[in-house]
Tab-separated table of C-alpha atoms in Angstrom:
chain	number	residue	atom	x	y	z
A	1	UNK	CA	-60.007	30.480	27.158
A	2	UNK	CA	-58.183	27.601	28.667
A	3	UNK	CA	-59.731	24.191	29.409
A	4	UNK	CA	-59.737	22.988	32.725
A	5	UNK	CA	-57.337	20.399	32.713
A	6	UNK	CA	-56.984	17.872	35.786
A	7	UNK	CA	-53.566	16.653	36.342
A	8	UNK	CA	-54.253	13.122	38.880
A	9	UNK	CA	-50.799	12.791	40.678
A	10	UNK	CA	-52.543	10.892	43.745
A	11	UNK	CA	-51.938	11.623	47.358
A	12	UNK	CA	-52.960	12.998	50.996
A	13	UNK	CA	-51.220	16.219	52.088
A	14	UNK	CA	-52.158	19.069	54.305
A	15	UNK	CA	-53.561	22.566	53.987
A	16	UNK	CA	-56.591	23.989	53.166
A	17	UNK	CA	-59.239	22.303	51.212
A	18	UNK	CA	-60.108	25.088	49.180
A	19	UNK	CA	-58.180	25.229	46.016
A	20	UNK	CA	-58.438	27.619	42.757
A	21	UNK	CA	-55.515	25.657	40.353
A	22	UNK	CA	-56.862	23.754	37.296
A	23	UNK	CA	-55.582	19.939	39.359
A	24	UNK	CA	-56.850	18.320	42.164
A	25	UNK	CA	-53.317	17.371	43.759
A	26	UNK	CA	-52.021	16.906	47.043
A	27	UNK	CA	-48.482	15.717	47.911
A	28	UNK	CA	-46.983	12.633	49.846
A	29	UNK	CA	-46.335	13.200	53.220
A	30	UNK	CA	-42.640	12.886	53.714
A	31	UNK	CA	-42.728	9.833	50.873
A	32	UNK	CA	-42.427	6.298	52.691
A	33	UNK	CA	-39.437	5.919	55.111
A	34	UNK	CA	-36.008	4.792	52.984
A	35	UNK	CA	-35.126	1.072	52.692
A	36	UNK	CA	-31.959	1.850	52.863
A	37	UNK	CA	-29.258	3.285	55.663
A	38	UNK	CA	-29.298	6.688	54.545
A	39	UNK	CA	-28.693	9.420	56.983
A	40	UNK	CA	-31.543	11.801	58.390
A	41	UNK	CA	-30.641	15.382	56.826
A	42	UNK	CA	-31.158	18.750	58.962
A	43	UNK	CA	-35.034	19.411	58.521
A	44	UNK	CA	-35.854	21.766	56.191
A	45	UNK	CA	-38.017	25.477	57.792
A	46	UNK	CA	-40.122	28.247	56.122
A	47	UNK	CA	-37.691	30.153	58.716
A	48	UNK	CA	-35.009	29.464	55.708
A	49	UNK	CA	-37.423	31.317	53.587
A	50	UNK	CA	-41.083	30.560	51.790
A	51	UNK	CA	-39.203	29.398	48.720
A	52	UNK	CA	-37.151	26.915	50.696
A	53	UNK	CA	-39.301	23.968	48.778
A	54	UNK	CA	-39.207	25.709	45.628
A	55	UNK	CA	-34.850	26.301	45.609
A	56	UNK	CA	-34.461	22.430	46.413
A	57	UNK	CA	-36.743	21.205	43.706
A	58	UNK	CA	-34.683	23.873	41.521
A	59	UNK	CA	-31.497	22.242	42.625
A	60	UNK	CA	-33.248	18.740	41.560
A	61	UNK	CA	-34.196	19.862	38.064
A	62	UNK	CA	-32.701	22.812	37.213
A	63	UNK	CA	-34.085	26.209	37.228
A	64	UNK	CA	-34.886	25.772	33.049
A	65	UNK	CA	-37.537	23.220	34.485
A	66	UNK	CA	-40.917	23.745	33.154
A	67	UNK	CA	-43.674	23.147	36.315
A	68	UNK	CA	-47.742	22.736	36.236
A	69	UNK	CA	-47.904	22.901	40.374
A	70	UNK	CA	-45.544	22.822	43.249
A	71	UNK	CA	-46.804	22.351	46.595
A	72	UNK	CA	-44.907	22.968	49.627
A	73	UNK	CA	-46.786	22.656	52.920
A	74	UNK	CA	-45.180	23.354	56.591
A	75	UNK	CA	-46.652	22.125	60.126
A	76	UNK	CA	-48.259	24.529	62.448
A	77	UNK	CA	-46.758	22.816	65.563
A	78	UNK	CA	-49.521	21.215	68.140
A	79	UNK	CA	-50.779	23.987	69.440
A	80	UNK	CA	-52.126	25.039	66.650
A	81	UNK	CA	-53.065	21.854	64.867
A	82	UNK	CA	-53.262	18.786	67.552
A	83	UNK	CA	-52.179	16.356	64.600
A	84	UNK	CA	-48.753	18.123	63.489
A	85	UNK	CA	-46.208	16.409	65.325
A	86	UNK	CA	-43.553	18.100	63.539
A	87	UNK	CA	-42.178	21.429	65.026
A	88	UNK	CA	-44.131	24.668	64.002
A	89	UNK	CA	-42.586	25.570	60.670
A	90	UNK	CA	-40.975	22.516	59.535
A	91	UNK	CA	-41.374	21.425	55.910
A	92	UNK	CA	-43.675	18.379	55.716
A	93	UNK	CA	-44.423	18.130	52.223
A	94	UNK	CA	-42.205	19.109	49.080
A	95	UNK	CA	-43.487	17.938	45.573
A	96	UNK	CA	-43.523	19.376	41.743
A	97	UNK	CA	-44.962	18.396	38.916
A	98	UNK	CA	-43.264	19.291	35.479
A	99	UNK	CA	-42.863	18.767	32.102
A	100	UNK	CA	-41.080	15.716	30.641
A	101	UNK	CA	-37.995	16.871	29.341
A	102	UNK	CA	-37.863	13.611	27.235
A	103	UNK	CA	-41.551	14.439	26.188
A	104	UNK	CA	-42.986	17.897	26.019
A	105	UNK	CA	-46.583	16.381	25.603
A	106	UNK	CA	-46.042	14.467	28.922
A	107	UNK	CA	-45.954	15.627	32.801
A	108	UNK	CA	-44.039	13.537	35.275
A	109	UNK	CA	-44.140	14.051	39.315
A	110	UNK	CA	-41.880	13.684	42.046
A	111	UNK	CA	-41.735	14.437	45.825
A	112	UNK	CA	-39.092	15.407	48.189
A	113	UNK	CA	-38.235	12.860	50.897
A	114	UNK	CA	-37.762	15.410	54.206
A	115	UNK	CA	-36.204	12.946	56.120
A	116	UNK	CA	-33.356	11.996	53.741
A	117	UNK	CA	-33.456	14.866	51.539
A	118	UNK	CA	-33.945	12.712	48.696
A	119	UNK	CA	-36.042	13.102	45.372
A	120	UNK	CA	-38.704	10.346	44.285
A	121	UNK	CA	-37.804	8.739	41.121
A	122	UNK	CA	-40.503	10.669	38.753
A	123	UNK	CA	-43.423	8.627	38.017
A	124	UNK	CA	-45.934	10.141	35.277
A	125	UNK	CA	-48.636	12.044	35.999
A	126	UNK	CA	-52.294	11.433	33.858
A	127	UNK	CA	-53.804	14.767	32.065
A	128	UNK	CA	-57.671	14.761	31.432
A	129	UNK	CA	-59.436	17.509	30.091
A	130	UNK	CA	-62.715	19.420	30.563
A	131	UNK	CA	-64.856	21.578	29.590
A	132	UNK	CA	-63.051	21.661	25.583
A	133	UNK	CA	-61.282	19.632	23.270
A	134	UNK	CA	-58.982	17.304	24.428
A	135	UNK	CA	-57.209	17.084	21.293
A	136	UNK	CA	-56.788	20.870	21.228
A	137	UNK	CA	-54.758	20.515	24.508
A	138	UNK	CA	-51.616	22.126	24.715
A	139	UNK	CA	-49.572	21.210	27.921
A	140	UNK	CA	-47.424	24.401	27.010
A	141	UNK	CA	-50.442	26.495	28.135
A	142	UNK	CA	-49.994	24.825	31.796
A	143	UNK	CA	-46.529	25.310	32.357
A	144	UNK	CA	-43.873	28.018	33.168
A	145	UNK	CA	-40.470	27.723	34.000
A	146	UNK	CA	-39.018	27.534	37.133
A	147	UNK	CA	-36.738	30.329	37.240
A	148	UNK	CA	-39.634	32.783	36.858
A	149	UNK	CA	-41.767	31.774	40.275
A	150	UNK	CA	-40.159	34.017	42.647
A	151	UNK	CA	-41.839	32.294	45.797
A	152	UNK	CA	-38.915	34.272	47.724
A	153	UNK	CA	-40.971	37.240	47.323
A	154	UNK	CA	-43.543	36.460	49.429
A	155	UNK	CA	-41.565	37.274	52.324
A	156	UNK	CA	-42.319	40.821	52.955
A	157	UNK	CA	-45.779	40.605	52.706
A	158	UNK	CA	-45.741	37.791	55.055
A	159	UNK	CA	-43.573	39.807	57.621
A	160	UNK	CA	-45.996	43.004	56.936
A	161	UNK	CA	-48.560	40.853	57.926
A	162	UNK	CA	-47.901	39.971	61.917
A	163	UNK	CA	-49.552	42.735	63.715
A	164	UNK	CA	-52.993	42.461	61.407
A	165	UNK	CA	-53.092	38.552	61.727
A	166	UNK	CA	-52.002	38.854	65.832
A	167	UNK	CA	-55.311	40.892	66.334
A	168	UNK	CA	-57.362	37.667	64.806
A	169	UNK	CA	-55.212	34.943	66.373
A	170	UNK	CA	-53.765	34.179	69.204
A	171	UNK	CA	-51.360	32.211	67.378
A	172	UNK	CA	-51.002	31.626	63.774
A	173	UNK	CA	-48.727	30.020	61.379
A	174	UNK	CA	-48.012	29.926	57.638
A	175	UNK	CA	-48.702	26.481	56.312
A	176	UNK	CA	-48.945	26.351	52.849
A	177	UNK	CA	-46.787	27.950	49.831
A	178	UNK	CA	-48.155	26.819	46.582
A	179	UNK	CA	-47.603	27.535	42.857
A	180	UNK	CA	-51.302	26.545	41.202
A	181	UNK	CA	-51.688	25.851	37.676
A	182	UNK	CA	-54.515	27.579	35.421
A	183	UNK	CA	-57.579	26.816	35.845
A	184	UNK	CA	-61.374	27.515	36.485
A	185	UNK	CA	-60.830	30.675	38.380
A	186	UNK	CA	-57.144	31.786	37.267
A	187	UNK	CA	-55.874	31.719	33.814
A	188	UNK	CA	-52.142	32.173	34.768
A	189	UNK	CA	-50.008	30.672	37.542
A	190	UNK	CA	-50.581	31.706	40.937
A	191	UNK	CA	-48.916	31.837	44.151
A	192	UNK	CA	-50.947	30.791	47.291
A	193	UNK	CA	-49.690	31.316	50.458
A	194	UNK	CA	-51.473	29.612	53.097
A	195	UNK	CA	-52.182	30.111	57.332
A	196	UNK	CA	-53.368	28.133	60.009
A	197	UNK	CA	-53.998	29.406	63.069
A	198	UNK	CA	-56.220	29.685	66.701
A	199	UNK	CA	-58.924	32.324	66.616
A	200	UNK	CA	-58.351	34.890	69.637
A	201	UNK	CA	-61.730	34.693	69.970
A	202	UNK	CA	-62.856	31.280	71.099
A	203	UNK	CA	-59.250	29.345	70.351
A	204	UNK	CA	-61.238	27.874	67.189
A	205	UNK	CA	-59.105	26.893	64.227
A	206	UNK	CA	-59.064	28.733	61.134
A	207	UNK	CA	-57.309	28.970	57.996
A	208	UNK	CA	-57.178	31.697	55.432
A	209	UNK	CA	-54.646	31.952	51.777
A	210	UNK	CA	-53.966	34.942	50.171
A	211	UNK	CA	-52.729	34.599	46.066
A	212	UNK	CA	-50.199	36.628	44.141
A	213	UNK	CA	-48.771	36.423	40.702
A	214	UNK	CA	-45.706	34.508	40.122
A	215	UNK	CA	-42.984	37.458	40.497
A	216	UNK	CA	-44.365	36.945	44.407
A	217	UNK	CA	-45.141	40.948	44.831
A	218	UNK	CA	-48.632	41.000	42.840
A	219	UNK	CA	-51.326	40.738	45.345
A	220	UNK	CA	-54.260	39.164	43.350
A	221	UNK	CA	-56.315	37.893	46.386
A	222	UNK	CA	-56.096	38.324	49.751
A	223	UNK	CA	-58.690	35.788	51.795
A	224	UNK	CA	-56.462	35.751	55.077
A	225	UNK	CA	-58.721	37.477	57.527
A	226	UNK	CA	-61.834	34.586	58.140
């Protein structure tokens, strides 16, 4: 049985609080606005697909990357949540954490600036274990490679999903794609797909996430429906 590991890469991001991977991380918003002159790059849309996050940190580091979590979150546009100023699908947050190529005991972090289209320089990320023997850890048991999350596969179910979600809200969006590392309640990588939306009900907000295995098909858990 794996330990629970907790991987502190520090920062506020969006979607919902619940979470079922071994680290407690959220990812920079955006990243701080660039010192420099660069241009502002076409924003990037879950329109373009779920994995649109997971492709551009793939282009970063290569697909032979080895990751721990990738979180890609996506607004909901104001009229679902009043504090997304960003238009209703637009990528918001974009950041991985991986193993160090340089050091396979190490993990190192980075974040996608949406603005410029720009990669963080990686900065490490601190491992402290749980619930076993530290000195027993083995970062290998956290990581998978890149080229085997197929976050592109979440796209039929997410299409298949319309008319059942419609009935619940009167408008919804999908917020959150996720890869979560092992942990307390999964021993594998997982998926998470995440939604926000406006009960059709009494117009109160909701969220819900369903989880799949990493070839994006696999239905493991399906918590969409409040």
């Amino acid at each position: 049985m794996l330990a629970t590991a907790t991987l502190g890469l520090s920062a506020c991001g969006k979607g919902n609080n619940a979470t079922t991977g071994a680290a407690d991380v959220t990812a920079n918003h955006a990243g701080p606005a660039s010192t420099s002159d660069a241009p502002a790059v076409a924003a990037l849309n879950i329109s373009q697909g779920p994995d649109v996050c997971f492709r551009a940190i793939a282009k970063h580091l290569g697909p032979d990357a080895k990751v721990s979590e990738i979180n890609s979150f996506f607004s909901s546009g104001k009229d679902i949540d009043s504090s997304d100023d960003e238009p209703q699908g637009q990528l918001t947050v974009c950041s991985v954490q991986y193993q160090d190529p340089a050091d396979p005991r190490k993990l190192l972090g980075t974040s996608l600036n949406v603005r410029t289209g720009e990669f963080a320089a990686p900065s490490p990320v601190d491992i402290t274990v749980s619930g076993g023997d530290a000195a027993a850890f083995k970062l290998a048991d956290y990581v998978t490679p890149l080229a085997q999350v197929n976050a592109a596969g979440l796209a039929p179910f997410m299409a298949a999903q319309k008319d059942a979600m419609s009935k619940i809200y009167s408008r919804f969006a999908w917020s959150g794609v996720r890869l979560m590392s092992p942990g307390a309640f999964n021993n594998v990588h997982v998926l998470r797909l995440d939604i926000d939306g406006r009960l059709a009900t009494n117009d109160i907000k909701e969220t819900g996430y369903a989880e799949f295995a990493t070839d994006g098909k696999t239905l493991k858990s399906n918590e969409l429906k409040p």
